[in-house]
CSV table of C-alpha atoms and ligand atoms in Angstrom, one decimal:
chain,number,residue,atom,x,y,z
A,193,MET,CA,8.0,-27.1,-20.6
A,194,ASN,CA,10.6,-28.9,-22.8
A,195,GLY,CA,12.4,-30.0,-20.0
A,196,SER,CA,15.3,-29.2,-22.4
A,197,VAL,CA,14.5,-25.6,-22.3
A,198,ASN,CA,15.5,-22.8,-19.8
A,199,ARG,CA,13.0,-20.4,-20.3
A,200,GLN,CA,13.7,-16.9,-19.8
A,201,ILE,CA,12.3,-13.7,-19.1
A,202,LEU,CA,14.3,-10.1,-20.0
A,203,LEU,CA,14.3,-6.8,-19.5
A,204,VAL,CA,14.5,-5.7,-23.1
A,205,GLU,CA,13.9,-2.2,-22.2
A,206,LYS,CA,13.9,0.0,-19.6
A,207,PRO,CA,11.3,2.3,-18.5
A,208,SER,CA,10.5,5.6,-18.5
A,209,GLY,CA,7.2,5.8,-16.9
A,210,LYS,CA,5.1,2.9,-16.5
A,211,LEU,CA,6.0,-0.5,-15.9
A,212,ALA,CA,4.3,-2.5,-18.7
A,213,PRO,CA,4.4,-6.1,-21.3
A,214,GLU,CA,5.6,-4.4,-24.3
A,215,HIS,CA,8.9,-4.1,-21.5
A,216,PHE,CA,9.5,-8.1,-20.9
A,217,LYS,CA,10.6,-10.7,-23.5
A,218,LEU,CA,9.8,-14.1,-23.2
A,219,ARG,CA,12.9,-16.0,-25.5
A,220,GLU,CA,14.3,-19.9,-25.0
A,221,VAL,CA,18.0,-21.0,-24.7
A,222,ALA,CA,19.8,-24.0,-23.1
A,223,ILE,CA,20.4,-24.8,-19.8
A,224,PRO,CA,23.4,-23.2,-18.7
A,225,GLU,CA,26.9,-25.7,-18.0
A,226,VAL,CA,27.5,-24.8,-13.8
A,227,ARG,CA,31.6,-24.2,-13.4
A,228,ASP,CA,33.4,-25.5,-10.8
A,229,GLY,CA,32.5,-23.2,-7.5
A,230,GLU,CA,28.3,-22.8,-9.3
A,231,ALA,CA,25.3,-25.3,-8.3
A,232,LEU,CA,22.7,-26.1,-11.5
A,233,LEU,CA,18.9,-25.2,-9.7
A,234,ARG,CA,15.8,-25.4,-11.5
A,235,VAL,CA,13.7,-23.2,-9.5
A,236,ARG,CA,10.7,-23.0,-7.9
A,237,TYR,CA,8.7,-19.9,-7.4
A,238,ILE,CA,10.0,-16.7,-8.0
A,239,SER,CA,9.5,-13.6,-5.8
A,240,LEU,CA,7.6,-10.5,-7.0
A,241,ASP,CA,8.9,-7.8,-5.3
A,242,ALA,CA,7.6,-4.1,-5.4
A,243,ALA,CA,12.1,-3.1,-5.3
A,244,ASN,CA,12.0,-5.2,-8.2
A,245,ARG,CA,10.3,-2.3,-10.2
A,246,ALA,CA,13.5,0.8,-8.3
A,247,TRP,CA,15.6,-1.9,-9.7
A,248,MET,CA,15.1,-1.0,-12.6
A,249,HIS,CA,16.2,2.7,-11.6
A,250,GLY,CA,19.7,2.6,-10.7
A,251,ALA,CA,21.7,0.6,-7.8
A,252,THR,CA,21.1,0.6,-4.8
A,253,TYR,CA,21.7,-2.2,-1.8
A,254,ARG,CA,22.1,-4.8,-5.8
A,255,SER,CA,23.7,-3.6,-9.2
A,256,ALA,CA,20.6,-2.5,-11.3
A,257,VAL,CA,18.7,-4.2,-14.2
A,258,GLU,CA,20.4,-3.4,-17.8
A,259,ALA,CA,18.5,-4.1,-20.4
A,260,ASN,CA,18.7,-7.2,-22.6
A,261,SER,CA,19.2,-9.4,-19.2
A,262,VAL,CA,17.3,-11.5,-17.8
A,263,MET,CA,15.2,-9.9,-15.4
A,264,ALA,CA,16.9,-10.4,-12.3
A,265,GLY,CA,14.0,-12.1,-8.8
A,266,GLY,CA,14.5,-14.1,-5.6
A,267,GLY,CA,13.7,-16.7,-5.4
A,268,ILE,CA,12.7,-20.8,-4.7
A,269,ALA,CA,15.2,-22.6,-6.9
A,270,GLU,CA,15.6,-27.3,-6.4
A,271,VAL,CA,19.6,-27.9,-6.9
A,272,VAL,CA,19.4,-30.0,-10.3
A,273,SER,CA,23.3,-30.8,-10.1
A,274,SER,CA,26.1,-29.1,-8.0
A,275,LYS,CA,30.7,-29.1,-8.3
A,276,ALA,CA,30.0,-27.3,-5.3
A,277,PRO,CA,30.7,-28.7,-1.8
A,278,THR,CA,28.1,-27.5,0.4
A,279,LEU,CA,25.6,-28.4,-1.7
A,280,ALA,CA,23.7,-32.1,-3.3
A,281,PRO,CA,21.0,-32.7,-6.1
A,282,GLY,CA,18.1,-32.2,-4.3
A,283,ASP,CA,19.6,-29.4,-2.2
A,284,ILE,CA,16.4,-27.0,-1.8
A,285,VAL,CA,17.9,-23.3,-2.0
A,286,PHE,CA,17.0,-18.8,-2.3
A,287,GLY,CA,18.7,-16.6,-4.3
A,288,ASP,CA,18.8,-14.2,-7.2
A,289,THR,CA,17.6,-17.2,-9.9
A,290,GLY,CA,16.0,-14.8,-11.8
A,291,TRP,CA,13.4,-15.1,-14.2
A,292,GLN,CA,13.6,-18.0,-15.7
A,293,ASP,CA,13.5,-21.9,-15.5
A,294,TYR,CA,17.1,-22.5,-14.8
A,295,ALA,CA,19.9,-21.1,-13.9
A,296,ALA,CA,23.7,-21.7,-12.2
A,297,VAL,CA,24.3,-20.3,-9.3
A,298,ALA,CA,27.8,-19.9,-7.7
A,299,ALA,CA,27.2,-21.7,-4.2
A,300,THR,CA,27.8,-18.6,-2.5
A,301,HIS,CA,25.2,-16.1,-3.1
A,302,LEU,CA,23.2,-18.7,-2.4
A,303,THR,CA,21.1,-19.5,1.3
A,304,LYS,CA,19.7,-23.7,1.5
A,305,MET,CA,16.5,-23.7,3.2
A,306,PRO,CA,15.1,-26.3,5.2
A,307,LYS,CA,13.0,-28.7,3.5
A,308,ILE,CA,9.8,-27.0,4.8
A,309,GLU,CA,5.3,-27.8,3.8
A,310,PRO,CA,4.3,-25.7,2.1
A,311,THR,CA,7.6,-24.3,0.6
A,312,THR,CA,6.3,-21.1,-0.3
A,313,HIS,CA,6.2,-20.1,3.7
A,314,LEU,CA,10.6,-19.8,2.8
A,315,LEU,CA,8.8,-16.2,0.8
A,316,SER,CA,6.9,-14.9,2.8
A,317,ILE,CA,6.8,-16.0,6.8
A,318,TYR,CA,9.6,-16.9,6.6
A,319,GLY,CA,11.3,-16.1,3.7
A,320,VAL,CA,12.6,-11.2,2.8
A,321,ALA,CA,9.1,-10.4,3.1
A,322,GLY,CA,9.3,-11.7,7.5
A,323,LEU,CA,12.5,-11.0,8.5
A,324,THR,CA,12.1,-7.2,6.9
A,325,ALA,CA,8.4,-7.1,8.8
A,326,TYR,CA,10.8,-9.0,11.8
A,327,PHE,CA,13.6,-6.2,12.4
A,328,GLY,CA,12.0,-3.7,10.8
A,329,LEU,CA,9.3,-3.0,13.3
A,330,LEU,CA,11.5,-4.8,16.1
A,331,ASP,CA,14.4,-3.4,15.7
A,332,VAL,CA,14.1,-0.2,13.8
A,333,GLY,CA,10.6,0.5,15.5
A,334,LYS,CA,11.2,0.0,18.7
A,335,PRO,CA,6.9,-0.6,19.9
A,336,LYS,CA,6.0,-0.5,23.6
A,337,ALA,CA,3.3,-2.3,25.1
A,338,GLY,CA,-0.2,0.6,24.5
A,339,GLU,CA,1.5,2.1,22.2
A,340,THR,CA,0.2,2.8,18.2
A,341,VAL,CA,1.7,1.7,15.1
A,342,VAL,CA,0.8,2.2,12.1
A,343,VAL,CA,2.1,0.6,8.6
A,344,SER,CA,1.2,1.4,4.7
A,345,ALA,CA,1.0,-0.5,2.5
A,346,ALA,CA,-0.5,-3.3,5.3
A,347,ALA,CA,-2.0,-5.4,3.0
A,348,GLY,CA,1.1,-6.5,1.0
A,349,SER,CA,3.6,-9.5,1.6
A,350,VAL,CA,5.8,-7.2,4.5
A,351,GLY,CA,2.5,-5.3,6.1
A,352,SER,CA,0.7,-7.3,6.8
A,353,ILE,CA,3.1,-9.2,9.0
A,354,VAL,CA,4.8,-5.9,10.3
A,355,GLY,CA,0.8,-5.2,11.9
A,356,GLN,CA,0.7,-8.8,13.6
A,357,ILE,CA,3.3,-8.7,15.3
A,358,ALA,CA,2.4,-5.0,16.1
A,359,ARG,CA,-1.0,-7.4,17.7
A,360,ILE,CA,1.3,-9.9,19.2
A,361,LYS,CA,3.6,-7.1,20.8
A,362,GLY,CA,0.5,-5.6,22.3
A,363,CYS,CA,-0.1,-2.2,20.7
A,364,ARG,CA,-2.7,-0.8,17.9
A,365,ALA,CA,-2.2,-2.1,14.4
A,366,VAL,CA,-3.2,0.9,12.7
A,367,GLY,CA,-3.0,-0.1,8.1
A,368,ILE,CA,-2.7,2.1,5.2
A,369,ALA,CA,-4.5,0.5,2.1
A,370,GLY,CA,-6.1,1.2,-0.6
A,371,GLY,CA,-9.7,0.3,-1.0
A,372,LYS,CA,-12.5,-0.7,1.4
A,373,ASP,CA,-11.9,-4.8,0.8
A,374,LYS,CA,-8.9,-4.2,1.7
A,375,CYS,CA,-9.4,-2.4,4.9
A,376,ARG,CA,-12.0,-4.7,6.3
A,377,TRP,CA,-9.6,-7.5,5.7
A,378,LEU,CA,-7.4,-6.2,7.1
A,379,THR,CA,-9.5,-5.2,10.4
A,380,SER,CA,-11.8,-8.1,10.8
A,381,GLU,CA,-9.3,-11.2,8.9
A,382,LEU,CA,-5.4,-10.3,9.9
A,383,GLY,CA,-6.9,-8.7,13.3
A,384,PHE,CA,-5.8,-4.7,12.9
A,385,ASP,CA,-7.0,-3.0,15.6
A,386,ALA,CA,-7.6,0.4,12.3
A,387,ALA,CA,-7.8,1.0,8.8
A,388,VAL,CA,-7.8,3.4,6.2
A,389,ASP,CA,-8.2,3.2,2.8
A,390,TYR,CA,-5.8,5.9,1.6
A,391,LYS,CA,-7.0,5.6,-1.3
A,392,ASP,CA,-10.2,7.8,-0.3
A,393,GLY,CA,-9.3,11.5,-0.6
A,394,ALA,CA,-9.4,11.8,2.9
A,395,LEU,CA,-6.4,10.4,4.9
A,396,PHE,CA,-5.0,12.5,7.3
A,397,LYS,CA,-8.7,13.2,8.8
A,398,ALA,CA,-9.2,8.7,8.1
A,399,LEU,CA,-4.9,8.9,10.1
A,400,LYS,CA,-6.3,10.7,12.5
A,401,ALA,CA,-9.6,9.0,13.9
A,402,ALA,CA,-8.2,6.0,13.6
A,403,ALA,CA,-4.8,6.7,15.5
A,404,PRO,CA,-6.9,9.2,18.3
A,405,ASN,CA,-4.1,9.1,20.7
A,406,GLY,CA,-1.4,10.2,17.6
A,407,ILE,CA,1.2,7.5,16.6
A,408,ASP,CA,4.3,6.7,17.8
A,409,VAL,CA,5.3,4.0,15.5
A,410,TYR,CA,5.6,4.2,11.7
A,411,PHE,CA,7.1,1.6,9.1
A,412,ASP,CA,6.6,3.3,5.9
A,413,ASN,CA,6.9,0.9,3.1
A,414,VAL,CA,4.9,4.0,0.6
A,415,GLY,CA,7.3,7.3,0.9
A,416,GLY,CA,5.0,10.3,-0.6
A,417,ASP,CA,2.1,11.8,0.9
A,418,ILE,CA,1.6,9.0,2.9
A,419,LEU,CA,4.8,9.4,4.8
A,420,GLU,CA,3.7,13.7,4.9
A,421,ALA,CA,0.6,12.2,6.7
A,422,CYS,CA,1.8,10.0,9.8
A,423,LEU,CA,4.6,12.5,10.5
A,424,ALA,CA,2.5,15.4,10.8
A,425,GLN,CA,0.2,13.1,13.0
A,426,MET,CA,2.6,11.7,14.3
A,427,ASN,CA,3.7,11.8,18.7
A,428,ASN,CA,6.9,13.8,20.4
A,429,ARG,CA,9.9,11.4,20.4
A,430,GLY,CA,7.8,8.8,17.7
A,431,ARG,CA,9.9,6.3,15.9
A,432,ILE,CA,9.8,6.0,11.8
A,433,ALA,CA,11.2,2.6,10.5
A,434,CYS,CA,11.6,3.8,6.5
A,435,CYS,CA,11.3,0.1,4.9
A,436,GLY,CA,11.2,1.6,0.8
A,437,ALA,CA,9.5,3.8,-1.8
A,438,ILE,CA,6.6,2.2,-2.9
A,439,SER,CA,4.8,5.7,-4.3
A,440,GLN,CA,8.3,5.9,-6.7
A,441,TYR,CA,9.6,3.7,-8.0
A,442,ASP,CA,7.1,3.2,-11.1
A,443,GLY,CA,7.9,6.7,-12.7
A,444,ALA,CA,9.6,9.0,-12.0
A,445,PRO,CA,10.1,9.6,-8.8
A,446,SER,CA,8.4,13.4,-7.6
A,447,ALA,CA,10.2,16.1,-7.4
A,448,THR,CA,9.3,17.2,-3.8
A,449,GLY,CA,10.1,15.6,-0.5
A,450,PRO,CA,7.2,15.4,2.5
A,451,ARG,CA,6.6,18.5,3.7
A,452,GLY,CA,7.9,18.5,7.8
A,453,VAL,CA,12.0,17.1,7.0
A,454,PRO,CA,13.0,17.6,8.8
A,455,GLY,CA,11.5,20.6,10.1
A,456,LEU,CA,8.9,18.1,12.5
A,457,ILE,CA,11.7,15.9,12.9
A,458,VAL,CA,13.0,18.4,15.6
A,459,VAL,CA,10.4,19.8,16.7
A,460,LYS,CA,9.2,16.2,17.9
A,461,ARG,CA,12.7,14.7,18.2
A,462,LEU,CA,11.6,11.4,15.9
A,463,THR,CA,14.1,9.1,14.7
A,464,MET,CA,13.9,8.9,11.4
A,465,GLN,CA,16.1,5.1,10.2
A,466,GLY,CA,16.1,3.4,6.9
A,467,PHE,CA,17.5,-0.8,6.6
A,468,ILE,CA,18.0,-3.0,4.4
A,469,VAL,CA,17.0,-6.6,6.0
A,470,MET,CA,20.2,-8.0,4.3
A,471,ASP,CA,21.9,-5.9,7.8
A,472,TYR,CA,20.5,-8.7,10.0
A,473,MET,CA,20.8,-12.1,8.8
A,474,GLU,CA,23.0,-12.6,11.7
A,475,ARG,CA,20.3,-12.7,13.6
A,476,ARG,CA,17.9,-14.8,11.4
A,477,ASN,CA,17.6,-17.7,13.9
A,478,GLU,CA,16.1,-15.9,16.4
A,479,ALA,CA,13.6,-14.2,14.0
A,480,LEU,CA,12.9,-17.2,12.4
A,481,ARG,CA,12.1,-18.5,16.3
A,482,ASP,CA,9.5,-16.0,16.8
A,483,LEU,CA,7.9,-15.9,13.7
A,484,GLN,CA,7.7,-19.9,13.7
A,485,ALA,CA,6.0,-19.6,17.2
A,486,TRP,CA,3.4,-17.0,16.1
A,487,THR,CA,2.2,-18.7,13.0
A,488,SER,CA,2.0,-22.3,14.9
A,489,ALA,CA,0.0,-21.0,17.3
A,490,GLY,CA,-2.5,-19.1,15.2
A,491,LYS,CA,-1.1,-15.4,15.9
A,492,ILE,CA,-0.4,-14.3,12.1
A,493,LYS,CA,-2.5,-16.0,9.4
A,494,VAL,CA,-0.2,-16.1,6.9
A,495,GLN,CA,-1.9,-14.8,3.2
A,496,GLU,CA,0.4,-16.5,0.1
A,497,ASP,CA,-1.6,-15.0,-3.3
A,498,ILE,CA,0.4,-17.7,-5.6
A,499,ILE,CA,0.3,-17.3,-8.9
A,500,ASP,CA,0.8,-20.3,-11.8
A,501,GLY,CA,3.1,-19.7,-14.4
A,502,LEU,CA,6.7,-17.8,-16.0
A,503,GLU,CA,5.2,-16.2,-18.6
A,504,ASN,CA,2.8,-14.5,-15.9
A,505,THR,CA,5.6,-13.5,-14.4
A,506,PRO,CA,5.8,-9.5,-15.9
A,507,ARG,CA,2.0,-9.0,-15.7
A,508,ALA,CA,1.9,-10.5,-12.3
A,509,LEU,CA,4.7,-7.9,-11.0
A,510,ILE,CA,2.7,-4.7,-12.3
A,511,GLY,CA,-0.2,-5.8,-11.0
A,512,LEU,CA,1.4,-5.9,-7.8
A,513,LEU,CA,2.5,-2.5,-8.8
A,514,ALA,CA,-1.4,-1.5,-8.9
A,515,GLY,CA,-2.2,-2.8,-6.0
A,516,GLU,CA,-3.7,-5.8,-6.8
A,517,ASN,CA,-1.7,-8.7,-4.9
A,518,ARG,CA,-2.7,-9.5,-0.5
A,519,GLY,CA,0.6,-10.8,1.0
A,520,LYS,CA,2.8,-12.2,-1.0
A,521,ARG,CA,3.0,-12.5,-4.2
A,522,MET,CA,5.0,-15.3,-5.9
A,523,ILE,CA,4.5,-17.1,-9.3
A,524,ARG,CA,4.8,-20.9,-9.8
A,525,VAL,CA,7.4,-21.6,-12.4
B,866,LIG,N1,14.3,-3.1,3.2
B,866,LIG,C1,14.7,-3.6,3.1
B,866,LIG,O1,15.1,-4.8,3.5
B,866,LIG,C2,12.9,-4.4,2.2
B,866,LIG,C3,12.9,-5.9,2.2
B,866,LIG,C4,11.7,-6.0,1.4
B,866,LIG,C5,11.1,-5.1,1.3
B,866,LIG,N2,10.7,-3.7,1.2
B,866,LIG,C6,9.9,-2.8,0.6
B,866,LIG,O2,8.8,-2.9,1.5
B,866,LIG,C7,7.8,-2.6,0.8
B,866,LIG,C8,6.7,-3.9,1.1
B,866,LIG,O3,7.4,-4.2,-1.0
B,866,LIG,P1,6.7,-5.5,-1.4
B,866,LIG,O4,7.4,-6.4,-2.1
B,866,LIG,O5,6.7,-7.0,-0.1
B,866,LIG,O6,4.7,-5.4,-1.6
B,866,LIG,P2,3.5,-5.8,-1.4
B,866,LIG,O7,3.4,-4.7,-0.2
B,866,LIG,O8,3.3,-7.1,-1.5
B,866,LIG,O9,2.8,-5.0,-2.5
B,866,LIG,C9,2.8,-3.6,-2.8
B,866,LIG,C10,1.1,-3.1,-2.6
B,866,LIG,O10,1.8,-1.7,-2.1
B,866,LIG,C11,0.9,-0.9,-2.3
B,866,LIG,N3,0.9,-0.1,-3.9
B,866,LIG,C12,1.4,0.2,-4.2
B,866,LIG,N4,1.6,1.6,-5.0
B,866,LIG,C13,1.4,2.7,-3.5
B,866,LIG,C14,1.7,4.6,-3.5
B,866,LIG,N5,1.6,4.9,-4.7
B,866,LIG,N6,0.9,5.0,-1.8
B,866,LIG,C15,0.4,4.0,-1.3
B,866,LIG,N7,0.9,2.4,-1.3
B,866,LIG,C16,0.9,1.4,-3.1
B,866,LIG,C17,0.2,-1.7,-3.4
B,866,LIG,O11,-0.9,-1.7,-2.0
B,866,LIG,P3,-2.4,-1.7,-2.1
B,866,LIG,O12,-3.5,-2.2,-2.5
B,866,LIG,O13,-3.1,-0.3,-0.4
B,866,LIG,O14,-2.3,0.2,-2.6
B,866,LIG,C18,0.4,-3.3,-3.3
B,866,LIG,O15,0.9,-3.8,-3.7
B,866,LIG,C19,8.0,-2.3,-0.5
B,866,LIG,O16,8.7,-0.5,-0.2
B,866,LIG,C20,9.8,-3.0,-1.2
B,866,LIG,O17,10.5,-1.9,-1.7
B,866,LIG,C21,11.8,-3.4,1.6
């Protein structure tokens, strides 16, 4: 990369169907000037998240990404220069850097991060993925020892951590993932008690075998048919933590919702609660203490899927939506 040039990946068109490489374009511009209150960042790692695709549908908990703008995305970056009193050159920060080499960002929109090795853990276990798994499972799902916890997209960044925390809390952990290899990995490497391949065509039956005592907590990353299958197998007073709906992101959302809403929620006295990890940021240190202790004791295995090169970011996101990744996918810029 030329040191005076800023490469950026633009979203040139919002997809109406599946996301494809032609929706993006790489361009080279000058490195931005820093204004008062901002820091100039050299982006080191860009986080790839299923939510990147959801932002193209419209405003959610954040504004929508628009055509002909730098694609939005979280990243870990190093401060190059600063016109903000709270940041100095060499500091490591997390923020919405976008898909580019350099960004000028207001310090108030950045979180200063500790310098740890490997740095990539700031995006996986100690980043949004780890915090989402921690608060979504423990605060929303409220699992008790001996209960059965089911998580979908279980081999992904959030799901792989959810299942491991469920085990730490003395629960039976059941993962739902696409393909035999991923399912084998969940049980043999990550210690899940059972895994269900939703692409095998017999989800309901396989889930029943994997969770013979029914489901007490369902951590829902995907919505759609998998949510419907889990709803039908929930135990009375079970909890559903609604984390995301990947099955609805890449294309037009399905016209009908899962059957069982609200009927099964009433009859089984279920609690179904959505959450956004940002709401828990004041309690971040509490989660980091536990996640650090579990990781250093070997109770959580951190899986990262690191791809080199900014130019590969579009393909890496398209691949994530198609299930290529295991654990936290990111780009090393
Ligand atoms: N609420 C919050 O604050 C918050 C924060 C972060 C993330 N999230 C949500 O958490 C979920 C996980 O996101 P992530 O970025 O960490 O992604 P991820 O789990 O790392 O990767 C996505 C995985 O989803 C699976 N998938 C894709 N399409 C699917 C479909 N139609 N049905 C079932 N599984 C499908 C794929 O694995 P397979 O091979 O198994 O299909 C893929 O590997 C998303 O819903 C995201 O929006 C929420």
